[in-house]
Amino acid sequence: MIRRTGPVRPDWERTIEEQGLGFHRYVAQGDDGRPYWDESAYYSFTMAEVLGLEDTVTELHRMCLNAVDHVVREGRFGDYGIPERWWEPIAESWRRRDRHLYGRFDLCYDGRSPAKLLEYNADTPTSLVESAVVQWFWKEDTHPRADQWNSLHEALIDRWRELLPSGGLLHLAYSGADETGEDALTVGYMADVAAQAGLEVELLTMEDIGSDGHAFYDLAERRIEGLFKLYPWEWIVREPFGPLAVARQPKEPWVEPLWKMLLSNKALLAILWELYPGHPNLLPAYFDGPREMTAYAVKPLLGREGASMRLVQPHEVVETPGGYGAEGHVFQQLCPLPDFDGWRPVLGAWVVGDEPAGLGIRETRGLITGDTASFVPHLIED
């Protein structure tokens, strides 16, 4: 794993905007005024490193599904801060094995030591377009003979065919409150791959979804029988329409399924460490405090984009602002991100269905990867 630098393509802004990544102009600027997409740097991997990461993702995914089964069997929903009224619907969703689409593992990796799981974005992961499309075309333009860990596009098409083999109408929704445009971009791309899988697609915002108290409808009063929603379940169950959304799941499923609440919550980190203590791809994590750890991260169970975190080290404490934490915290051993010429990458390793499918990298100068971190592409070069 090597960080390399090089020239950017002429008129790269227009190029990536034509490929769909328009919001890079509007999000907060990263370190040193960097744009969100930065192709002046990239990470180079060997095929052996990528094959090892694929094995890690496969193993982590298996362990996560076992963790869901454990939580359901042992009734440990309280560790997640989930209100009791939702425990049985989540359990039923898992027992039915409601079909899932995708997720993104965030890993700490330096190319030498085993990759360590930082967290799992299993319900509403973003950075999909830049991972699946933009960095692929960058590779084709600049390093056409190199390879890339990137089968996301094809894997998503195949997965939609598995989820809805008979075709039909799929609604896809995002929150109109998102000001960056990232959610709309992600849902638009998901609509594109679903259409390539043979589905009829209809985009709308969550705010545009209506209900008669028995079912959900779009603005044209068409019944919503299947929905891809880039809107987390922990928000949905707090909405007035939450009970109906949960009740309709067996017959009119929403993707991701309800049981993903047990994977998108950082309580998963402590559950995994209980089930697999000492596993080389896990970090010690606890519910009740740091225990023996002298350097650790305090993470809110439902935090996002590095918000409301506290990094504790013997010589300093670093905190980030945010409104998360009322639901509880998990204490995870600090895994300092590796330093590549002053930049610290987090590897976002994608899984589609039950298979590893690609990689996206975000980097910053700090120890916490927040919403101002830049996305940089990667190659496989042997």
mmCIF file of C-alpha atoms in Angstrom, residues 47 139 178 190 196 200-201 232 292 318 347 350 369-370:
data_model
loop_
_atom_site.group_PDB
_atom_site.id
_atom_site.type_symbol
_atom_site.label_atom_id
_atom_site.label_comp_id
_atom_site.label_asym_id
_atom_site.label_seq_id
_atom_site.Cartn_x
_atom_site.Cartn_y
_atom_site.Cartn_z
ATOM 1 C CA MET A 47 -3.105 -7.845 -5.817
ATOM 2 C CA LYS A 139 -8.365 4.853 -13.790
ATOM 3 C CA ASP A 178 -29.980 17.060 2.690
ATOM 4 C CA MET A 190 -29.039 3.436 -7.291
ATOM 5 C CA GLN A 196 -30.261 -1.557 -15.733
ATOM 6 C CA GLU A 200 -39.143 0.520 -13.475
ATOM 7 C CA VAL A 201 -37.886 3.209 -11.123
ATOM 8 C CA PRO A 232 -31.973 5.382 8.474
ATOM 9 C CA GLU A 292 -7.903 -1.600 30.616
ATOM 10 C CA VAL A 318 -9.780 15.295 21.032
ATOM 11 C CA LEU A 347 -10.590 2.338 3.687
ATOM 12 C CA TRP A 350 -17.959 -2.450 0.094
ATOM 13 C CA THR A 369 -12.558 11.165 9.384
ATOM 14 C CA GLY A 370 -15.458 13.584 9.200
#
